[in-house]
Short mmCIF file of C-alpha atoms in Angstrom, two decimals:
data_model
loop_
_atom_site.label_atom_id
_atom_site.label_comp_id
_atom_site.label_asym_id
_atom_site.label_seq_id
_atom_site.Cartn_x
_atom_site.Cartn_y
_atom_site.Cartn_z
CA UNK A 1 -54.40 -17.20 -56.76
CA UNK A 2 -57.31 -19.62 -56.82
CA UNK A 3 -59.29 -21.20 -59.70
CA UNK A 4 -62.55 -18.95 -58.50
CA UNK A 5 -60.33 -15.75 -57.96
CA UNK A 6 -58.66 -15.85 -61.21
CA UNK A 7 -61.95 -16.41 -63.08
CA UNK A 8 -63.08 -13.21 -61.83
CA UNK A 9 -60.88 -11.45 -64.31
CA UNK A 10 -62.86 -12.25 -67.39
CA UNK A 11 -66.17 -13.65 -66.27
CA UNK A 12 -69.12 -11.03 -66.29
CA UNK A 13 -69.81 -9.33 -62.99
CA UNK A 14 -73.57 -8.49 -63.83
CA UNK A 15 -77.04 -10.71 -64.28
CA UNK A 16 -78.66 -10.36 -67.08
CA UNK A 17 -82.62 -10.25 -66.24
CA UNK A 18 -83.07 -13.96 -67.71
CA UNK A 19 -80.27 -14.57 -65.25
CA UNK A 20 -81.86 -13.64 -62.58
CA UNK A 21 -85.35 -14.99 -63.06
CA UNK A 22 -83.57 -18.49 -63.52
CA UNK A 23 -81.55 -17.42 -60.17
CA UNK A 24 -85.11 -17.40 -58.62
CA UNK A 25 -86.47 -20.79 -59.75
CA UNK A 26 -83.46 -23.12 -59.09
CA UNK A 27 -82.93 -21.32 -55.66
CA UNK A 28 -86.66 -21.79 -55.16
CA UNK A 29 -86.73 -25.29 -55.69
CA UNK A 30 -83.31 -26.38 -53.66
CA UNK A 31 -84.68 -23.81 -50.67
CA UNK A 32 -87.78 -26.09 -50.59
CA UNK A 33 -86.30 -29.45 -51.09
CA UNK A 34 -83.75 -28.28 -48.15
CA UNK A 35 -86.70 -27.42 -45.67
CA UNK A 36 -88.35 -30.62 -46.17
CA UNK A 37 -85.50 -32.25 -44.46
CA UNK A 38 -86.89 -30.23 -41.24
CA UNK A 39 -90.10 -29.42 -41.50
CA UNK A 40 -91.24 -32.01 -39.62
CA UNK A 41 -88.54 -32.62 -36.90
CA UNK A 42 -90.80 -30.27 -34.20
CA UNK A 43 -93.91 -31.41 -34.72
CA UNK A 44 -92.90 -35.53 -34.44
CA UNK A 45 -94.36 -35.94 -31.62
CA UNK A 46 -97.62 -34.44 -32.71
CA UNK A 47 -97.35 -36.34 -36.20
CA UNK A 48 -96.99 -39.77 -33.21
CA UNK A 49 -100.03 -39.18 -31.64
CA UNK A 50 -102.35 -38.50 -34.41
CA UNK A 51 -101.30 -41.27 -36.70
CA UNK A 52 -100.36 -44.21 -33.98
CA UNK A 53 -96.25 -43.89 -33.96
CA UNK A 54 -94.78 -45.54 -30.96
CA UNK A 55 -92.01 -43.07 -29.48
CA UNK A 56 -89.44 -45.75 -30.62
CA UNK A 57 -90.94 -45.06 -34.27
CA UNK A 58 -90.89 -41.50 -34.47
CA UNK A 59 -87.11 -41.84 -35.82
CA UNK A 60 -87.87 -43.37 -38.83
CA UNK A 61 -90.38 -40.43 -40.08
CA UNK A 62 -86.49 -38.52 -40.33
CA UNK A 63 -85.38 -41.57 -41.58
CA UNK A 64 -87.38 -42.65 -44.40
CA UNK A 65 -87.03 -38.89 -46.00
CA UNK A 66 -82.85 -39.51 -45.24
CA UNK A 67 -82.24 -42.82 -46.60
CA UNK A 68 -82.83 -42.00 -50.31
CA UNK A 69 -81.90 -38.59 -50.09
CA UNK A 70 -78.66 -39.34 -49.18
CA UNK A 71 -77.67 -42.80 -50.90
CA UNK A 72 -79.28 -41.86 -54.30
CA UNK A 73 -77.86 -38.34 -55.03
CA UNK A 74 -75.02 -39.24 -56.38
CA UNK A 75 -76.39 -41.45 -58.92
CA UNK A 76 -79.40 -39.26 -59.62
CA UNK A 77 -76.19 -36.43 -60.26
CA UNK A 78 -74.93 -38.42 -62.63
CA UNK A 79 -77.91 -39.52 -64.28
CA UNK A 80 -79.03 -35.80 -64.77
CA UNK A 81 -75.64 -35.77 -66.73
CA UNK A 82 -76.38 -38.11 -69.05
CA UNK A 83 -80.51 -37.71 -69.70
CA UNK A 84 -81.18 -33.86 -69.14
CA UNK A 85 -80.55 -32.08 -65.52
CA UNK A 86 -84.18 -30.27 -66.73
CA UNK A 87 -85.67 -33.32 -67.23
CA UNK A 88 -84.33 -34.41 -64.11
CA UNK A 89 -85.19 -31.40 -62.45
CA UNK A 90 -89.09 -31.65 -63.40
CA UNK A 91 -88.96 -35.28 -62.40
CA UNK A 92 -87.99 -34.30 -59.31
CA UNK A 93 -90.14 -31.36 -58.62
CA UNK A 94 -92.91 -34.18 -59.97
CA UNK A 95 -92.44 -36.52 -57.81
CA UNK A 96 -91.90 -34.69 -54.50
CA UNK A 97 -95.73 -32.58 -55.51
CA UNK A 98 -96.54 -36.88 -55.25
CA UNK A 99 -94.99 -37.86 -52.14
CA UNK A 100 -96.11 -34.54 -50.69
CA UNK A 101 -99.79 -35.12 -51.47
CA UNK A 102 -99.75 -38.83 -50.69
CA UNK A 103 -97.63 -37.70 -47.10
CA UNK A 104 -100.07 -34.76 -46.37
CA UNK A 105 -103.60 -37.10 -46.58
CA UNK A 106 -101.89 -40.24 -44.60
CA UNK A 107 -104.53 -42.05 -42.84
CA UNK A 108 -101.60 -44.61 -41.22
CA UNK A 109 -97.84 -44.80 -40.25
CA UNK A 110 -97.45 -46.66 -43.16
CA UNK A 111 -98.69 -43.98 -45.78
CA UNK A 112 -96.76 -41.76 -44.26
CA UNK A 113 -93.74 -43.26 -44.51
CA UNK A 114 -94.44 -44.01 -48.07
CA UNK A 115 -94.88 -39.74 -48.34
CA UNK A 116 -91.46 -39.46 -46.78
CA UNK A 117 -89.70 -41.69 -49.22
CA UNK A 118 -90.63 -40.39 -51.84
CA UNK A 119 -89.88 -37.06 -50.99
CA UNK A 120 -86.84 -38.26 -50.26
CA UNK A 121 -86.03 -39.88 -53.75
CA UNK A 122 -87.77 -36.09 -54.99
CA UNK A 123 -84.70 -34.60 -53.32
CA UNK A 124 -81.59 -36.97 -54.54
CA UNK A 125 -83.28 -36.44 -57.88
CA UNK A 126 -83.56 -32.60 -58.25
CA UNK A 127 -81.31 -31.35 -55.75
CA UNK A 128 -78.33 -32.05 -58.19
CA UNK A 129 -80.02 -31.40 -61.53
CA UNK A 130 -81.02 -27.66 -59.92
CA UNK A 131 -77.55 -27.18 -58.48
CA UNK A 132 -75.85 -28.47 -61.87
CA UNK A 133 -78.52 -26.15 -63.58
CA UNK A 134 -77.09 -23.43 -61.55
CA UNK A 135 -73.26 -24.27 -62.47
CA UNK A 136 -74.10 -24.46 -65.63
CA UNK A 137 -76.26 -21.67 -66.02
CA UNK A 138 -74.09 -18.99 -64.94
CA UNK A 139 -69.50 -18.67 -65.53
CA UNK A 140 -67.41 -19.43 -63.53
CA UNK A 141 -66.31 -16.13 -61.71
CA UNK A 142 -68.32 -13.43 -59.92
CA UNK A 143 -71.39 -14.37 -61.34
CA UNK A 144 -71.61 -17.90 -60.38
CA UNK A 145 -69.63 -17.52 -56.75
CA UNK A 146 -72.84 -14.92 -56.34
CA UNK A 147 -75.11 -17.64 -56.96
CA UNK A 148 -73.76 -20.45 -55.44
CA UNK A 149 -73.50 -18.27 -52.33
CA UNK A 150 -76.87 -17.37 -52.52
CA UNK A 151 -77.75 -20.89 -53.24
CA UNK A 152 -75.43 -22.50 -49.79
CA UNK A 153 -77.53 -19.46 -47.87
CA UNK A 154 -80.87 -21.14 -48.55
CA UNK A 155 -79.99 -24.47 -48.58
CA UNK A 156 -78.46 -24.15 -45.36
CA UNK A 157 -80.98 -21.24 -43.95
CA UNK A 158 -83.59 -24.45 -44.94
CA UNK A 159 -82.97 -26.21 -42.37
CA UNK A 160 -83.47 -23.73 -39.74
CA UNK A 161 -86.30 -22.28 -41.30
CA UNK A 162 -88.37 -25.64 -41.59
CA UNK A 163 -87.78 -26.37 -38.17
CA UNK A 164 -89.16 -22.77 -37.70
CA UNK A 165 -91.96 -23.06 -40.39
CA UNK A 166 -92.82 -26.98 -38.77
CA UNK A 167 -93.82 -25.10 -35.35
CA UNK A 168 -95.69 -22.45 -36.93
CA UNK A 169 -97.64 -24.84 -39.09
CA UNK A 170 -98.58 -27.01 -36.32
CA UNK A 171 -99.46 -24.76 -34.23
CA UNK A 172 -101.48 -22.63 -36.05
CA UNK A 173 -102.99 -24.98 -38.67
CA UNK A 174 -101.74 -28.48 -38.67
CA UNK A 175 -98.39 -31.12 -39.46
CA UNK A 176 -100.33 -32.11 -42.60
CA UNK A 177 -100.12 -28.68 -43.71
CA UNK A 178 -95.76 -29.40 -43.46
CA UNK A 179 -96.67 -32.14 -46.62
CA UNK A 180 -99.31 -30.10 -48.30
CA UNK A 181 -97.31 -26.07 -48.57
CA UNK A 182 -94.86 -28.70 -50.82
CA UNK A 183 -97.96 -29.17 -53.67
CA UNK A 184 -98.78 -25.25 -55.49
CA UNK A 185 -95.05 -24.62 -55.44
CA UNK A 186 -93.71 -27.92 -57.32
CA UNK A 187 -96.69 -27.37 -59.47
CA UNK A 188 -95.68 -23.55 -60.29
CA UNK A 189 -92.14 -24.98 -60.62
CA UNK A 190 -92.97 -27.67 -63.00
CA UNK A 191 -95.21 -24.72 -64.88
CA UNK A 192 -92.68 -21.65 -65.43
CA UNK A 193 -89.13 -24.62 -65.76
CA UNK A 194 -89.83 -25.50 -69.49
CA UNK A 195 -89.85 -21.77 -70.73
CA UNK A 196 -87.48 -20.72 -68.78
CA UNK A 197 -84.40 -23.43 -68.21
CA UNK A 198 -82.40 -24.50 -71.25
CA UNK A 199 -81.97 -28.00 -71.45
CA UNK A 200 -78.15 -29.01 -70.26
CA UNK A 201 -76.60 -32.81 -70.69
CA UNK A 202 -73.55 -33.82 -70.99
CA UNK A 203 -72.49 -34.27 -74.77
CA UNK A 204 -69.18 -37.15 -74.47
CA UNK A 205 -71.69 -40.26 -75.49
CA UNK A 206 -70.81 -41.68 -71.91
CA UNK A 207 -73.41 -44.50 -70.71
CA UNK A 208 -74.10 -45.30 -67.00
CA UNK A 209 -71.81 -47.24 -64.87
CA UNK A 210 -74.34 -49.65 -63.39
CA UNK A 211 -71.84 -51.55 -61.23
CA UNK A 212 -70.97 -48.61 -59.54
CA UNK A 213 -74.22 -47.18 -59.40
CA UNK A 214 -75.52 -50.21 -57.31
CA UNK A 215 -72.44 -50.44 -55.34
CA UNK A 216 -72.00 -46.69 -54.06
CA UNK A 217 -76.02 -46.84 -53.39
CA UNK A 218 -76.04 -49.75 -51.47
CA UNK A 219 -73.22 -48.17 -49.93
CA UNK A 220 -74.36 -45.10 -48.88
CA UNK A 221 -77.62 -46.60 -47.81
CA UNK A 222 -75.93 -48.92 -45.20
CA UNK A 223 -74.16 -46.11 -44.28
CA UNK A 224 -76.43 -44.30 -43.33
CA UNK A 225 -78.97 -47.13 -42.20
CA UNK A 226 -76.32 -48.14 -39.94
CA UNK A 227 -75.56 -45.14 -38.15
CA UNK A 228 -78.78 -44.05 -37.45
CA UNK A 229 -79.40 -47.37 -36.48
CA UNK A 230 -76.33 -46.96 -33.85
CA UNK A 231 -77.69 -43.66 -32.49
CA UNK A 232 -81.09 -45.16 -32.08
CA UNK A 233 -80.03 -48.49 -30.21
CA UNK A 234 -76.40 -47.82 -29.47
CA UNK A 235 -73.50 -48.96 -31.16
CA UNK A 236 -72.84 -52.23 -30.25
CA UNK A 237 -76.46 -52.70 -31.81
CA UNK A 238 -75.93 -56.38 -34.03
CA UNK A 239 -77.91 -54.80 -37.00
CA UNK A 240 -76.18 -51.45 -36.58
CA UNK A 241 -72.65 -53.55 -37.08
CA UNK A 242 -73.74 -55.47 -40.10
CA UNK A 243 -75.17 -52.74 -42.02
CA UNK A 244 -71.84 -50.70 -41.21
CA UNK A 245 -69.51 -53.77 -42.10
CA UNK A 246 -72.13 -53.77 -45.36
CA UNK A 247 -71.10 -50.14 -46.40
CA UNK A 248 -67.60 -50.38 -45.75
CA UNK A 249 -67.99 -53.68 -48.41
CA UNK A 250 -69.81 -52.05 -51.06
CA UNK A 251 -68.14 -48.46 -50.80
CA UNK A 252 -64.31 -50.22 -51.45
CA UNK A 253 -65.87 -52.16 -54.30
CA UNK A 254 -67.38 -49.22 -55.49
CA UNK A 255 -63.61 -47.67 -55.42
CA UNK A 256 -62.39 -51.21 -57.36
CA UNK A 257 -65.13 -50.52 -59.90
CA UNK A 258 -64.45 -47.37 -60.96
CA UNK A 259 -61.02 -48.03 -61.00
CA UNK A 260 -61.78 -50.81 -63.88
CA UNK A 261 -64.91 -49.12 -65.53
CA UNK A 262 -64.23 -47.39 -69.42
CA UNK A 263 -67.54 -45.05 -67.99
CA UNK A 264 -66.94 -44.60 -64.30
CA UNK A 265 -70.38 -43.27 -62.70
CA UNK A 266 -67.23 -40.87 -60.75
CA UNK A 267 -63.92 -40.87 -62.13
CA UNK A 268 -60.99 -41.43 -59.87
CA UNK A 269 -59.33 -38.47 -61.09
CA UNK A 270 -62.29 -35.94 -60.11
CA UNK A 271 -62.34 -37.44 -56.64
CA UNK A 272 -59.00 -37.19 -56.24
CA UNK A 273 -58.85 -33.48 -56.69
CA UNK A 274 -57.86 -31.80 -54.16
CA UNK A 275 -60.69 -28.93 -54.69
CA UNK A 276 -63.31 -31.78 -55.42
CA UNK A 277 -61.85 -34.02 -52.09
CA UNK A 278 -60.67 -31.53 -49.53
CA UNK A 279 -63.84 -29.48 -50.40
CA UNK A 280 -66.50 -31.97 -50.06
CA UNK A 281 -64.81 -33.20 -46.41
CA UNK A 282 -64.95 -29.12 -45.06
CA UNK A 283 -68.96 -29.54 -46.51
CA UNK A 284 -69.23 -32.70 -44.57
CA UNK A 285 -68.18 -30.89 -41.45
CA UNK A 286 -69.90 -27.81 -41.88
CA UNK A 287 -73.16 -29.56 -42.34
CA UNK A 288 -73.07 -31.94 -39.83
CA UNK A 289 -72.03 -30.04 -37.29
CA UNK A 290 -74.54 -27.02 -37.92
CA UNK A 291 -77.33 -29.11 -38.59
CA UNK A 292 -76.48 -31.19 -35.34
CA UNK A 293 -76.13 -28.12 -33.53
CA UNK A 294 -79.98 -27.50 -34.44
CA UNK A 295 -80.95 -30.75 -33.06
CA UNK A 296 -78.89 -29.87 -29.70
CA UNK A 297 -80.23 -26.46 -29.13
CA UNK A 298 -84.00 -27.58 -30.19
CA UNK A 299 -83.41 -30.24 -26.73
CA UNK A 300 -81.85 -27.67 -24.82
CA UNK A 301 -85.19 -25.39 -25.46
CA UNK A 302 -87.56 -27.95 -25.40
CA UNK A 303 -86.28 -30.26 -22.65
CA UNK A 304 -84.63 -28.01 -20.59
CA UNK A 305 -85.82 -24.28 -20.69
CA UNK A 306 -89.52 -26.20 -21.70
CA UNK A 307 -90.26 -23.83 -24.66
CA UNK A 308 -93.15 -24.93 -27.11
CA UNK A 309 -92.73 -26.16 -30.87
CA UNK A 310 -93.34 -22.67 -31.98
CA UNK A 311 -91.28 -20.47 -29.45
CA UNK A 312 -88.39 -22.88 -30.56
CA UNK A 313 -88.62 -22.70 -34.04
CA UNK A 314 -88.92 -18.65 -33.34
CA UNK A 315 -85.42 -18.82 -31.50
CA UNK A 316 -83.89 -20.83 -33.96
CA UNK A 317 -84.96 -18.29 -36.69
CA UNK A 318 -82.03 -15.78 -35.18
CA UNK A 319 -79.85 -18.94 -36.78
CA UNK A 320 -81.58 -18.42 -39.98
CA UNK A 321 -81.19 -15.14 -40.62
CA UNK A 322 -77.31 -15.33 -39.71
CA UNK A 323 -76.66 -17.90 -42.21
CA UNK A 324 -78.78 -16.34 -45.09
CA UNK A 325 -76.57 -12.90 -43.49
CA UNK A 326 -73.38 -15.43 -44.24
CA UNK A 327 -74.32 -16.55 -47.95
CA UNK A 328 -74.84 -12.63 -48.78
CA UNK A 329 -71.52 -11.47 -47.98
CA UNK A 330 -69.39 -14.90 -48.58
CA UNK A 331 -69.17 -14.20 -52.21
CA UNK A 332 -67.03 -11.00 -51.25
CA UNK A 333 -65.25 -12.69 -48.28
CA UNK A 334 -64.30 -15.43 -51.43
CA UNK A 335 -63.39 -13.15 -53.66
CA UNK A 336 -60.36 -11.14 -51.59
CA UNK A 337 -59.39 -14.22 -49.56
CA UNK A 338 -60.12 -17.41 -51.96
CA UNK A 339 -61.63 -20.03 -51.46
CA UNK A 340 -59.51 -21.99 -48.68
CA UNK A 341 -59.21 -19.04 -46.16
CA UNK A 342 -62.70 -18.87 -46.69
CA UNK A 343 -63.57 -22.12 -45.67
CA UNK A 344 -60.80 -22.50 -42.67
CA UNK A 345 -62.13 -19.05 -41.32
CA UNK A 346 -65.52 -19.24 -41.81
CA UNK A 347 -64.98 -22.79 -39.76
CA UNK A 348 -63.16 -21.68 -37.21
CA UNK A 349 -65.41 -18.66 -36.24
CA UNK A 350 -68.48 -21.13 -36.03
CA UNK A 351 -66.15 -23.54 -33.59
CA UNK A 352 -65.46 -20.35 -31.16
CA UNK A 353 -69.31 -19.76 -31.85
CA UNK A 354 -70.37 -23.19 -30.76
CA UNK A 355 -67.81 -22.93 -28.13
CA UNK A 356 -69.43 -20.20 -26.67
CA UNK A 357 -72.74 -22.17 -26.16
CA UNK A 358 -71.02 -24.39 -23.08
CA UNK A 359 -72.28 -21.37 -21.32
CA UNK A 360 -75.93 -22.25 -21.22
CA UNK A 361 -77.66 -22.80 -18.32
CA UNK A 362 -80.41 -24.63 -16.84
CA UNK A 363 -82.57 -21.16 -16.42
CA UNK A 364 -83.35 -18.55 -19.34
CA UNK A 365 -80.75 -16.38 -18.12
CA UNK A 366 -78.40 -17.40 -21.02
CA UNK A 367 -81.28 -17.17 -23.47
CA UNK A 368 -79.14 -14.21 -24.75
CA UNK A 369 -75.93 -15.83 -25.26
CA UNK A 370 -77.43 -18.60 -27.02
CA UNK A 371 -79.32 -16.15 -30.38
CA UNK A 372 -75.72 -13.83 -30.53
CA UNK A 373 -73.98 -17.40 -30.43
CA UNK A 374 -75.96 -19.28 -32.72
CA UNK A 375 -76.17 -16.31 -35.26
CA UNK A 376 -72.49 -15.91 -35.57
CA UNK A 377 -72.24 -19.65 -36.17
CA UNK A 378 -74.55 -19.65 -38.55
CA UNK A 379 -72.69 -17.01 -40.05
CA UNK A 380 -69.28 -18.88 -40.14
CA UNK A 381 -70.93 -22.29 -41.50
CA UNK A 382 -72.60 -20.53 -44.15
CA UNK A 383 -69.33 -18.67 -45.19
CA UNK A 384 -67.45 -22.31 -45.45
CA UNK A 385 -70.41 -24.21 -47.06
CA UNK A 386 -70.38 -21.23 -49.69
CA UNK A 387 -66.56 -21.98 -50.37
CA UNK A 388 -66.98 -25.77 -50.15
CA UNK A 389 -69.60 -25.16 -52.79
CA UNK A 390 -67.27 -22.91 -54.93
CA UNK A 391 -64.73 -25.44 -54.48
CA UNK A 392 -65.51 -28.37 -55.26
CA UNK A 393 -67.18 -27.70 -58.46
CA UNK A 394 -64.43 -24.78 -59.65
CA UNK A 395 -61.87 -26.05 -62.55
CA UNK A 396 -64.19 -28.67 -63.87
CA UNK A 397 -65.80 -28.93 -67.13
CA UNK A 398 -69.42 -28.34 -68.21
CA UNK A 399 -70.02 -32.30 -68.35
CA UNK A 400 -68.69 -33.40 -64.69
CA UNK A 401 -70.82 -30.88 -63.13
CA UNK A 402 -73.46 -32.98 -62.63
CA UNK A 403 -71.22 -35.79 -60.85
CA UNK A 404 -69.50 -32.60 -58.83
CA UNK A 405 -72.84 -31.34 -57.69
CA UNK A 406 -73.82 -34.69 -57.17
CA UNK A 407 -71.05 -34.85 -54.86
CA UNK A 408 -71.50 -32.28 -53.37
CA UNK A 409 -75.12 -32.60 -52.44
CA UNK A 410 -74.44 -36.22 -51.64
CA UNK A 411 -72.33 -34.60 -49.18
CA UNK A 412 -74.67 -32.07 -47.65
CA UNK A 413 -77.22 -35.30 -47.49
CA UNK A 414 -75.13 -37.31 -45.65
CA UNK A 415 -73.58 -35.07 -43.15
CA UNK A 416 -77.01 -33.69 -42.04
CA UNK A 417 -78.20 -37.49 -41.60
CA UNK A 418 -75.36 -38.77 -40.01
CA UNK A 419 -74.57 -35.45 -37.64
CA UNK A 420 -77.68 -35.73 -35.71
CA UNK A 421 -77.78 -39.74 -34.67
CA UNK A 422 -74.10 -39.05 -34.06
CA UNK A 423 -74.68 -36.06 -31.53
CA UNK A 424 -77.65 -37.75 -30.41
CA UNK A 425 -75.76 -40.46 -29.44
CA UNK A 426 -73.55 -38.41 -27.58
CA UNK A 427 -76.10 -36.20 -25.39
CA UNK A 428 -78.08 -39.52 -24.38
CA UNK A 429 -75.10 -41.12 -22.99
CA UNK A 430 -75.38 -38.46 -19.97
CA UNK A 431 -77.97 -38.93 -16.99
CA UNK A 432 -79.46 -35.36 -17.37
CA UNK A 433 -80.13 -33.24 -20.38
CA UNK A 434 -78.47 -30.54 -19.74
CA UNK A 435 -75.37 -32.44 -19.55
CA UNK A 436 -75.52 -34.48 -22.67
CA UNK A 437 -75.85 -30.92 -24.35
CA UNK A 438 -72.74 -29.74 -22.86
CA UNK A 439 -70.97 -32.13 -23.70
CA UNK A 440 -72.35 -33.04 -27.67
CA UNK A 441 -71.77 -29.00 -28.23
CA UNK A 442 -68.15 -29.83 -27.08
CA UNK A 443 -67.64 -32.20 -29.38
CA UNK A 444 -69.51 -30.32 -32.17
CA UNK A 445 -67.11 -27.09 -31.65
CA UNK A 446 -63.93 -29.71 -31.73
CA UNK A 447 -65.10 -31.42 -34.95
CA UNK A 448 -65.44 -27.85 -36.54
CA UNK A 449 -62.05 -26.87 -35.36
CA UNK A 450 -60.36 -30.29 -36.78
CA UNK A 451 -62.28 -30.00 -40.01
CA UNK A 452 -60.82 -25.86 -40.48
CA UNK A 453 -57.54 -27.54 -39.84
CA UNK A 454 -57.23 -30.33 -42.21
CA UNK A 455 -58.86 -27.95 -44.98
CA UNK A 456 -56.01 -25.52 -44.30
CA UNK A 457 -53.91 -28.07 -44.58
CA UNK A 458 -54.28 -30.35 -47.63
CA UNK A 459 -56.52 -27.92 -49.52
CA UNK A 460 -53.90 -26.15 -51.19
CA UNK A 461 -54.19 -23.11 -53.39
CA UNK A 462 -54.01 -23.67 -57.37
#
């Protein structure tokens, strides 16, 4: 039986109504930090011409948001630990009302950027203070595989809806408007948090590792700097090779730190869980390959069936609603099959999902195949980023849950920025669109398929 299964036993089964109106605000604020990743992905081109972008530019609008999102989480995790994951929460919600504001009344590329940054330091900051919140907040058992499900439905269901909310906004209003819907709801956030959210820290008298801290940063930022950098400009790009050589540097002296440090910023012995390890790396493929997947189907609309910003992010909203359909009823799936047949199947039935899109096209007559097949994908991944979720913070006590959902964010942030240069990559490579879709989806549905694989393999039940 599994740590989340046998839990169930003794853990409450109902919310409370304080429960629930805390349910509401953390899943609020991770739902909008999620979208932001998105929200602006259809409208680039818009965003280019009105402020000045070249088209060799537009990548780093994605970019700048990515960067910090993904090589700070882990460290802002840790730090929510140790200061307050409310405080960090509010300085999170804070600064992203900032960056939106500052993003939403650019007058150049430059302030812009600066918006996009900032939002993206906004999300490594209270992405893992809400999700720790959320851990924290409710027992391990029924009650909190409810709300993590509910919680890996809209952070996932995010994505796809800000690429669906970016085309509406555009079209009907404006791309600034993608900045400025961020401002009254960090506001009402940072208003109704205080009364609502107990404060939650962890209570062992541990300081920050600051060696590690600047080592898995620097890390994860060439990491990621160097593989969008190799989907942009290929990979035999110089810079692309030095900023990769950089991360593989820093990352194994960030393993030689820990290994040394009375503090460790992540202790060897958490990452070498097999719940906290083989769960993140089933995350890692789920969200890459989903979020990819959005990315391939948005060029297959736009470039190939030549549907508009908003018809696109319409058909992508089928997506949506079958991942938010997959975080409902994953809890349940969880609960009778645990939480490694859960990930492994909810994998495997977004590969033959994905698999299924090698059918499109290049007319509209496939239209069809593509919402039925991207709804039962989104079903699958949102099934096995629900158990990943469960997983890889179950068994753990109340003070590593930061560093766990630091993790595991830190995950979700990486994957989604390093799936799409990756697949981009991939459908470029071909001389006609069409083609390079074929053939990224291919590789999408295979990744899946390995990922189910490896998690049925090593991820053993407790």
């Amino acid at each position: 039986m599994s740590v989340l299964t046998s839990a169930a036993v003794t853990a409450p089964e109902r919310m409370s109504p304080r429960h629930k109106l805390i349910l509401t605000l953390l899943l609020g604020a991770q739902f909008m930090l999620a979208i932001d990743f998105s929200i602006l992905n259809v409208a680039l081109p818009v965003v280019g011409k009105g402020l000045g972008f070249g088209l060799g530019q537009l990548q780093w609008i994605a970019t700048a948001f990515a960067l910090p999102a993904a090589g700070f989480t882990l460290l802002f995790g840790r730090v929510a630990d140790l200061a307050g994951r409310r405080r960090m929460l509010l300085a999170g919600m804070a600064l992203l009302a900032a960056g939106s504001l500052v993003g939403g009344l650019a007058a150049s590329p430059a302030m812009l950027l600066a918006g996009r940054v900032l939002q993206g330091l906004a999300t490594a900051i209270a992405t893992p203070a809400a999700l720790s919140l959320l851990t924290t907040s409710f027992p391990e058992g029924p009650m909190r595989t409810r709300a993590l499900g509910l919680s890996g439905a809209l952070m996932s269901a995010g994505f796809t809806v800000g690429a669906v909310l970016g085309g509406v906004l555009t079209d009907l209003l404006s791309w600034r408007w993608a900045f400025l819907v961020n401002v009254p709801v960090a506001v009402l956030i940072l208003a109704v948090t205080p009364s609502l959210v107990a404060e939650s820290r962890a209570r062992d008298g541990a300081r920050l590792d600051v060696p590690g801290a600047v080592t898995v940063t620097g890390g994860l930022l060439a990491l990621v700097y160097g593989i969008t950098t190799a989907g942009q400009h290929g990979w035999g790009d110089p810079v692309a090779l030095v900023a990769l050589a950089a991360a593989v540097v820093l990352l194994v002296a960030f393993v030689l730190v820990e290994r040394r440090s009375p503090a460790p910023l992540a202790p060897l012995n958490v990452l070498t869980r097999r719940s906290v390890s083989w769960g993140n790396a089933g995350g890692f493929v789920a969200f890459a390959t989903e979020t990819s997947l959005v990315f391939l189907m948005t060029l297959y609309l736009q470039q190939v069936l030549d549907f508009s910003p908003l018809t696109t992010g319409l058909a992508l909203g089928v997506l949506g609603a079958g991942t938010f359909a997959g975080g409902v009823a994953a809890p349940r799936i969880m609960g009778r099959f645990g939480g490694r047949a859960t990930l492994v199947g909810g994998l495997v039935l977004q590969a033959a999902a994905t698999a299924a899109l090698l059918g499109l096209g290049a007319d509209r007559s496939a239209l069809p195949l593509l919402l039925a097949a991207t709804a039962i994908g989104g079903f699958g991944n949102l099934v096995a980023i629900v158990a990943f979720m469960g997983t890889a913070t179950s068994g753990l006590p109340d003070g590593e849950q930061g560093l766990a959902t630091g993790l595991a964010t830190m995950t979700q942030q990486v994957a989604i920025t390093l799936g799409i240069p990756v697949m981009s990559a991939i459908a470029t490579a071909h001389a006609s669109v069409l083609g390079g879709v074929h053939a990224a989806t291919l590789v999408n549905a295979l990744i899946a398929v390995a990922g189910g694989a490896l998690a049925g393999l090593f991820l053993r039940r407790s």
